[in-house]
mmCIF file with all atom_site columns, C-alpha atoms in Angstrom:
data_model
loop_
_atom_site.group_PDB
_atom_site.id
_atom_site.type_symbol
_atom_site.label_atom_id
_atom_site.label_alt_id
_atom_site.label_comp_id
_atom_site.label_asym_id
_atom_site.label_entity_id
_atom_site.label_seq_id
_atom_site.pdbx_PDB_ins_code
_atom_site.Cartn_x
_atom_site.Cartn_y
_atom_site.Cartn_z
_atom_site.occupancy
_atom_site.B_iso_or_equiv
_atom_site.pdbx_formal_charge
_atom_site.auth_seq_id
_atom_site.auth_comp_id
_atom_site.auth_asym_id
_atom_site.auth_atom_id
_atom_site.pdbx_PDB_model_num
ATOM 1   C CA . GLU A 1 1   ? 52.165 23.075 272.476 1.00 86.00 ? 1   GLU A CA 1
ATOM 2   C CA . VAL A 1 2   ? 55.406 22.158 270.869 1.00 92.00 ? 2   VAL A CA 1
ATOM 3   C CA . GLN A 1 3   ? 56.819 24.333 268.154 1.00 96.00 ? 3   GLN A CA 1
ATOM 4   C CA . LEU A 1 4   ? 59.798 23.546 265.974 1.00 97.00 ? 4   LEU A CA 1
ATOM 5   C CA . GLN A 1 5   ? 61.845 25.429 263.592 1.00 96.00 ? 5   GLN A CA 1
ATOM 6   C CA . ALA A 1 6   ? 64.475 23.912 261.185 1.00 96.00 ? 6   ALA A CA 1
ATOM 7   C CA . SER A 1 7   ? 67.110 26.012 259.666 1.00 98.00 ? 7   SER A CA 1
ATOM 8   C CA . GLY A 1 8   ? 70.635 25.751 258.095 1.00 98.00 ? 8   GLY A CA 1
ATOM 9   C CA . GLY A 1 9   ? 69.572 24.826 254.626 1.00 98.00 ? 9   GLY A CA 1
ATOM 10  C CA . GLY A 1 10  ? 71.073 26.232 251.436 1.00 98.00 ? 10  GLY A CA 1
ATOM 11  C CA . VAL A 1 11  ? 72.888 25.569 248.296 1.00 98.00 ? 11  VAL A CA 1
ATOM 12  C CA . VAL A 1 12  ? 75.968 23.287 248.197 1.00 98.00 ? 12  VAL A CA 1
ATOM 13  C CA . GLN A 1 13  ? 77.947 21.613 245.649 1.00 98.00 ? 13  GLN A CA 1
ATOM 14  C CA . ALA A 1 14  ? 78.011 17.783 245.419 1.00 98.00 ? 14  ALA A CA 1
ATOM 15  C CA . GLY A 1 15  ? 80.391 16.328 247.979 1.00 98.00 ? 15  GLY A CA 1
ATOM 16  C CA . GLY A 1 16  ? 79.843 19.328 250.321 1.00 98.00 ? 16  GLY A CA 1
ATOM 17  C CA . SER A 1 17  ? 78.403 19.587 253.821 1.00 98.00 ? 17  SER A CA 1
ATOM 18  C CA . LEU A 1 18  ? 75.562 21.335 255.555 1.00 98.00 ? 18  LEU A CA 1
ATOM 19  C CA . ARG A 1 19  ? 74.562 21.386 259.202 1.00 98.00 ? 19  ARG A CA 1
ATOM 20  C CA . LEU A 1 20  ? 70.849 21.664 260.007 1.00 98.00 ? 20  LEU A CA 1
ATOM 21  C CA . SER A 1 21  ? 69.499 22.902 263.273 1.00 98.00 ? 21  SER A CA 1
ATOM 22  C CA . CYS A 1 22  ? 66.082 22.355 264.895 1.00 97.00 ? 22  CYS A CA 1
ATOM 23  C CA . VAL A 1 23  ? 65.138 24.604 267.749 1.00 96.00 ? 23  VAL A CA 1
ATOM 24  C CA . ALA A 1 24  ? 62.040 23.382 269.748 1.00 95.00 ? 24  ALA A CA 1
ATOM 25  C CA . THR A 1 25  ? 59.927 25.163 272.374 1.00 94.00 ? 25  THR A CA 1
ATOM 26  C CA . GLY A 1 26  ? 57.369 23.736 274.636 1.00 93.00 ? 26  GLY A CA 1
ATOM 27  C CA . ASP A 1 27  ? 57.250 20.466 276.546 1.00 89.00 ? 27  ASP A CA 1
ATOM 28  C CA . LEU A 1 28  ? 59.341 17.762 274.792 1.00 88.00 ? 28  LEU A CA 1
ATOM 29  C CA . THR A 1 29  ? 59.236 15.393 277.658 1.00 86.00 ? 29  THR A CA 1
ATOM 30  C CA . ASP A 1 30  ? 57.420 12.623 275.722 1.00 89.00 ? 30  ASP A CA 1
ATOM 31  C CA . HIS A 1 31  ? 58.934 13.232 272.269 1.00 94.00 ? 31  HIS A CA 1
ATOM 32  C CA . ASP A 1 32  ? 62.111 12.507 270.386 1.00 95.00 ? 32  ASP A CA 1
ATOM 33  C CA . ILE A 1 33  ? 63.355 14.441 267.225 1.00 96.00 ? 33  ILE A CA 1
ATOM 34  C CA . GLY A 1 34  ? 62.876 13.044 263.799 1.00 97.00 ? 34  GLY A CA 1
ATOM 35  C CA . TRP A 1 35  ? 64.189 14.360 260.548 1.00 98.00 ? 35  TRP A CA 1
ATOM 36  C CA . PHE A 1 36  ? 62.222 14.075 257.288 1.00 98.00 ? 36  PHE A CA 1
ATOM 37  C CA . ARG A 1 37  ? 62.660 15.273 253.913 1.00 98.00 ? 37  ARG A CA 1
ATOM 38  C CA . GLN A 1 38  ? 60.505 15.688 250.759 1.00 98.00 ? 38  GLN A CA 1
ATOM 39  C CA . ALA A 1 39  ? 62.061 15.700 247.361 1.00 97.00 ? 39  ALA A CA 1
ATOM 40  C CA . PRO A 1 40  ? 60.360 17.412 244.421 1.00 93.00 ? 40  PRO A CA 1
ATOM 41  C CA . GLY A 1 41  ? 57.485 15.368 243.259 1.00 95.00 ? 41  GLY A CA 1
ATOM 42  C CA . LYS A 1 42  ? 57.824 12.805 246.083 1.00 97.00 ? 42  LYS A CA 1
ATOM 43  C CA . GLU A 1 43  ? 56.354 12.080 249.524 1.00 97.00 ? 43  GLU A CA 1
ATOM 44  C CA . ARG A 1 44  ? 57.833 13.314 252.625 1.00 97.00 ? 44  ARG A CA 1
ATOM 45  C CA . VAL A 1 45  ? 59.957 10.431 254.291 1.00 97.00 ? 45  VAL A CA 1
ATOM 46  C CA . GLY A 1 46  ? 61.657 10.067 257.588 1.00 97.00 ? 46  GLY A CA 1
ATOM 47  C CA . PHE A 1 47  ? 65.280 9.210  257.462 1.00 98.00 ? 47  PHE A CA 1
ATOM 48  C CA . SER A 1 48  ? 66.891 9.983  260.711 1.00 98.00 ? 48  SER A CA 1
ATOM 49  C CA . CYS A 1 49  ? 65.955 10.512 264.493 1.00 98.00 ? 49  CYS A CA 1
ATOM 50  C CA . ILE A 1 50  ? 67.580 10.867 267.855 1.00 96.00 ? 50  ILE A CA 1
ATOM 51  C CA . SER A 1 51  ? 66.211 9.841  271.194 1.00 95.00 ? 51  SER A CA 1
ATOM 52  C CA . ARG A 1 52  ? 66.194 12.560 273.748 1.00 90.00 ? 52  ARG A CA 1
ATOM 53  C CA . ARG A 1 53  ? 66.272 9.801  276.557 1.00 88.00 ? 53  ARG A CA 1
ATOM 54  C CA . ASP A 1 54  ? 69.340 8.046  275.652 1.00 90.00 ? 54  ASP A CA 1
ATOM 55  C CA . GLY A 1 55  ? 70.815 9.460  272.549 1.00 92.00 ? 55  GLY A CA 1
ATOM 56  C CA . THR A 1 56  ? 69.942 6.543  270.361 1.00 94.00 ? 56  THR A CA 1
ATOM 57  C CA . THR A 1 57  ? 70.023 7.462  266.708 1.00 97.00 ? 57  THR A CA 1
ATOM 58  C CA . TYR A 1 58  ? 68.697 5.999  263.529 1.00 97.00 ? 58  TYR A CA 1
ATOM 59  C CA . TYR A 1 59  ? 69.599 6.648  259.924 1.00 98.00 ? 59  TYR A CA 1
ATOM 60  C CA . GLY A 1 60  ? 68.174 5.235  256.705 1.00 97.00 ? 60  GLY A CA 1
ATOM 61  C CA . ASP A 1 61  ? 70.497 3.236  254.430 1.00 96.00 ? 61  ASP A CA 1
ATOM 62  C CA . SER A 1 62  ? 71.403 6.080  252.133 1.00 96.00 ? 62  SER A CA 1
ATOM 63  C CA . GLU A 1 63  ? 72.255 8.405  255.170 1.00 97.00 ? 63  GLU A CA 1
ATOM 64  C CA . LYS A 1 64  ? 74.400 6.057  257.075 1.00 97.00 ? 64  LYS A CA 1
ATOM 65  C CA . GLY A 1 65  ? 77.945 7.130  257.233 1.00 97.00 ? 65  GLY A CA 1
ATOM 66  C CA . ARG A 1 66  ? 77.128 10.494 255.786 1.00 98.00 ? 66  ARG A CA 1
ATOM 67  C CA . PHE A 1 67  ? 74.747 12.039 258.226 1.00 98.00 ? 67  PHE A CA 1
ATOM 68  C CA . THR A 1 68  ? 75.022 12.517 261.968 1.00 98.00 ? 68  THR A CA 1
ATOM 69  C CA . ALA A 1 69  ? 72.275 13.448 264.275 1.00 98.00 ? 69  ALA A CA 1
ATOM 70  C CA . SER A 1 70  ? 72.994 15.057 267.696 1.00 97.00 ? 70  SER A CA 1
ATOM 71  C CA . SER A 1 71  ? 71.147 17.193 270.205 1.00 94.00 ? 71  SER A CA 1
ATOM 72  C CA . ASP A 1 72  ? 71.841 19.805 272.953 1.00 91.00 ? 72  ASP A CA 1
ATOM 73  C CA . LEU A 1 73  ? 69.066 19.173 275.503 1.00 83.00 ? 73  LEU A CA 1
ATOM 74  C CA . THR A 1 74  ? 70.001 22.198 277.484 1.00 81.00 ? 74  THR A CA 1
ATOM 75  C CA . LYS A 1 75  ? 68.943 24.355 274.465 1.00 83.00 ? 75  LYS A CA 1
ATOM 76  C CA . ASN A 1 76  ? 66.123 22.042 273.169 1.00 90.00 ? 76  ASN A CA 1
ATOM 77  C CA . THR A 1 77  ? 68.063 21.939 269.877 1.00 95.00 ? 77  THR A CA 1
ATOM 78  C CA . ALA A 1 78  ? 68.754 19.114 267.591 1.00 96.00 ? 78  ALA A CA 1
ATOM 79  C CA . PHE A 1 79  ? 71.392 19.041 264.818 1.00 98.00 ? 79  PHE A CA 1
ATOM 80  C CA . LEU A 1 80  ? 71.843 17.155 261.633 1.00 98.00 ? 80  LEU A CA 1
ATOM 81  C CA . GLN A 1 81  ? 75.387 17.186 260.155 1.00 98.00 ? 81  GLN A CA 1
ATOM 82  C CA . MET A 1 82  ? 75.131 16.195 256.518 1.00 98.00 ? 82  MET A CA 1
ATOM 83  C CA . ASN A 1 83  ? 78.479 15.273 254.663 1.00 98.00 ? 83  ASN A CA 1
ATOM 84  C CA . ASN A 1 84  ? 79.144 14.082 251.141 1.00 98.00 ? 84  ASN A CA 1
ATOM 85  C CA . LEU A 1 85  ? 75.901 15.457 249.792 1.00 98.00 ? 85  LEU A CA 1
ATOM 86  C CA . THR A 1 86  ? 74.693 14.174 246.526 1.00 98.00 ? 86  THR A CA 1
ATOM 87  C CA . LEU A 1 87  ? 72.140 15.474 244.042 1.00 97.00 ? 87  LEU A CA 1
ATOM 88  C CA . GLU A 1 88  ? 69.646 13.041 245.393 1.00 97.00 ? 88  GLU A CA 1
ATOM 89  C CA . ASP A 1 89  ? 69.791 14.794 248.755 1.00 98.00 ? 89  ASP A CA 1
ATOM 90  C CA . THR A 1 90  ? 68.015 17.802 247.301 1.00 98.00 ? 90  THR A CA 1
ATOM 91  C CA . ALA A 1 91  ? 64.784 18.396 249.187 1.00 98.00 ? 91  ALA A CA 1
ATOM 92  C CA . VAL A 1 92  ? 63.030 20.297 251.753 1.00 98.00 ? 92  VAL A CA 1
ATOM 93  C CA . TYR A 1 93  ? 64.026 19.181 255.237 1.00 98.00 ? 93  TYR A CA 1
ATOM 94  C CA . TYR A 1 94  ? 61.824 19.143 258.165 1.00 98.00 ? 94  TYR A CA 1
ATOM 95  C CA . CYS A 1 95  ? 62.331 18.283 261.908 1.00 98.00 ? 95  CYS A CA 1
ATOM 96  C CA . ALA A 1 96  ? 59.375 16.973 263.980 1.00 97.00 ? 96  ALA A CA 1
ATOM 97  C CA . ALA A 1 97  ? 58.598 15.854 267.398 1.00 97.00 ? 97  ALA A CA 1
ATOM 98  C CA . ILE A 1 98  ? 58.131 12.105 267.129 1.00 97.00 ? 98  ILE A CA 1
ATOM 99  C CA . TRP A 1 99  ? 57.604 9.093  269.342 1.00 96.00 ? 99  TRP A CA 1
ATOM 100 C CA . PRO A 1 100 ? 59.656 7.026  269.618 1.00 96.00 ? 100 PRO A CA 1
ATOM 101 C CA . CYS A 1 101 ? 62.967 7.065  267.929 1.00 96.00 ? 101 CYS A CA 1
ATOM 102 C CA . GLY A 1 102 ? 64.580 3.684  268.242 1.00 93.00 ? 102 GLY A CA 1
ATOM 103 C CA . GLU A 1 103 ? 67.257 1.602  266.495 1.00 89.00 ? 103 GLU A CA 1
ATOM 104 C CA . PHE A 1 104 ? 64.607 0.295  263.977 1.00 91.00 ? 104 PHE A CA 1
ATOM 105 C CA . GLY A 1 105 ? 63.297 3.673  262.979 1.00 94.00 ? 105 GLY A CA 1
ATOM 106 C CA . LEU A 1 106 ? 60.918 6.675  263.489 1.00 96.00 ? 106 LEU A CA 1
ATOM 107 C CA . GLY A 1 107 ? 57.603 6.510  265.207 1.00 94.00 ? 107 GLY A CA 1
ATOM 108 C CA . SER A 1 108 ? 54.725 8.824  264.571 1.00 96.00 ? 108 SER A CA 1
ATOM 109 C CA . ALA A 1 109 ? 55.251 12.527 264.150 1.00 96.00 ? 109 ALA A CA 1
ATOM 110 C CA . TYR A 1 110 ? 53.213 14.749 266.428 1.00 96.00 ? 110 TYR A CA 1
ATOM 111 C CA . TYR A 1 111 ? 54.411 18.267 265.711 1.00 97.00 ? 111 TYR A CA 1
ATOM 112 C CA . TRP A 1 112 ? 56.120 19.698 262.643 1.00 96.00 ? 112 TRP A CA 1
ATOM 113 C CA . GLY A 1 113 ? 58.464 22.479 262.030 1.00 92.00 ? 113 GLY A CA 1
ATOM 114 C CA . GLN A 1 114 ? 58.658 24.532 258.930 1.00 93.00 ? 114 GLN A CA 1
ATOM 115 C CA . GLY A 1 115 ? 61.058 23.080 256.449 1.00 95.00 ? 115 GLY A CA 1
ATOM 116 C CA . THR A 1 116 ? 64.354 24.322 255.157 1.00 98.00 ? 116 THR A CA 1
ATOM 117 C CA . GLN A 1 117 ? 65.485 23.900 251.592 1.00 98.00 ? 117 GLN A CA 1
ATOM 118 C CA . VAL A 1 118 ? 68.644 21.894 250.760 1.00 98.00 ? 118 VAL A CA 1
ATOM 119 C CA . THR A 1 119 ? 69.864 22.083 247.168 1.00 98.00 ? 119 THR A CA 1
ATOM 120 C CA . VAL A 1 120 ? 72.801 20.121 245.970 1.00 98.00 ? 120 VAL A CA 1
ATOM 121 C CA . SER A 1 121 ? 74.275 21.327 242.783 1.00 97.00 ? 121 SER A CA 1
ATOM 122 C CA . SER A 1 122 ? 76.656 19.493 240.363 1.00 94.00 ? 122 SER A CA 1
#
């Protein structure tokens, strides 16, 4: 069974940065890592992912140029560097084991981690 835990959230001023981590345990051989967020009153949406096979990354339009996904396969850990945060980035952020991650987006999520709250203040 795959288990994931996201961390690194917090309160940051607009324009600031945060780095989220996602530590996974279990067999991730057939999974990539996806990043999702759920803003208050809205559905959870996937906005970024990274392929564990070849490092391919994907970002939604609002995240391009601001967010960077990376991973350390030796530690089964993924990271999401978030820069130039805006009020609209306020949400609970989740990582998930997905398949697949490609240049066109995220596939289905199979295992979810607990979320971490990101609050951007003005």
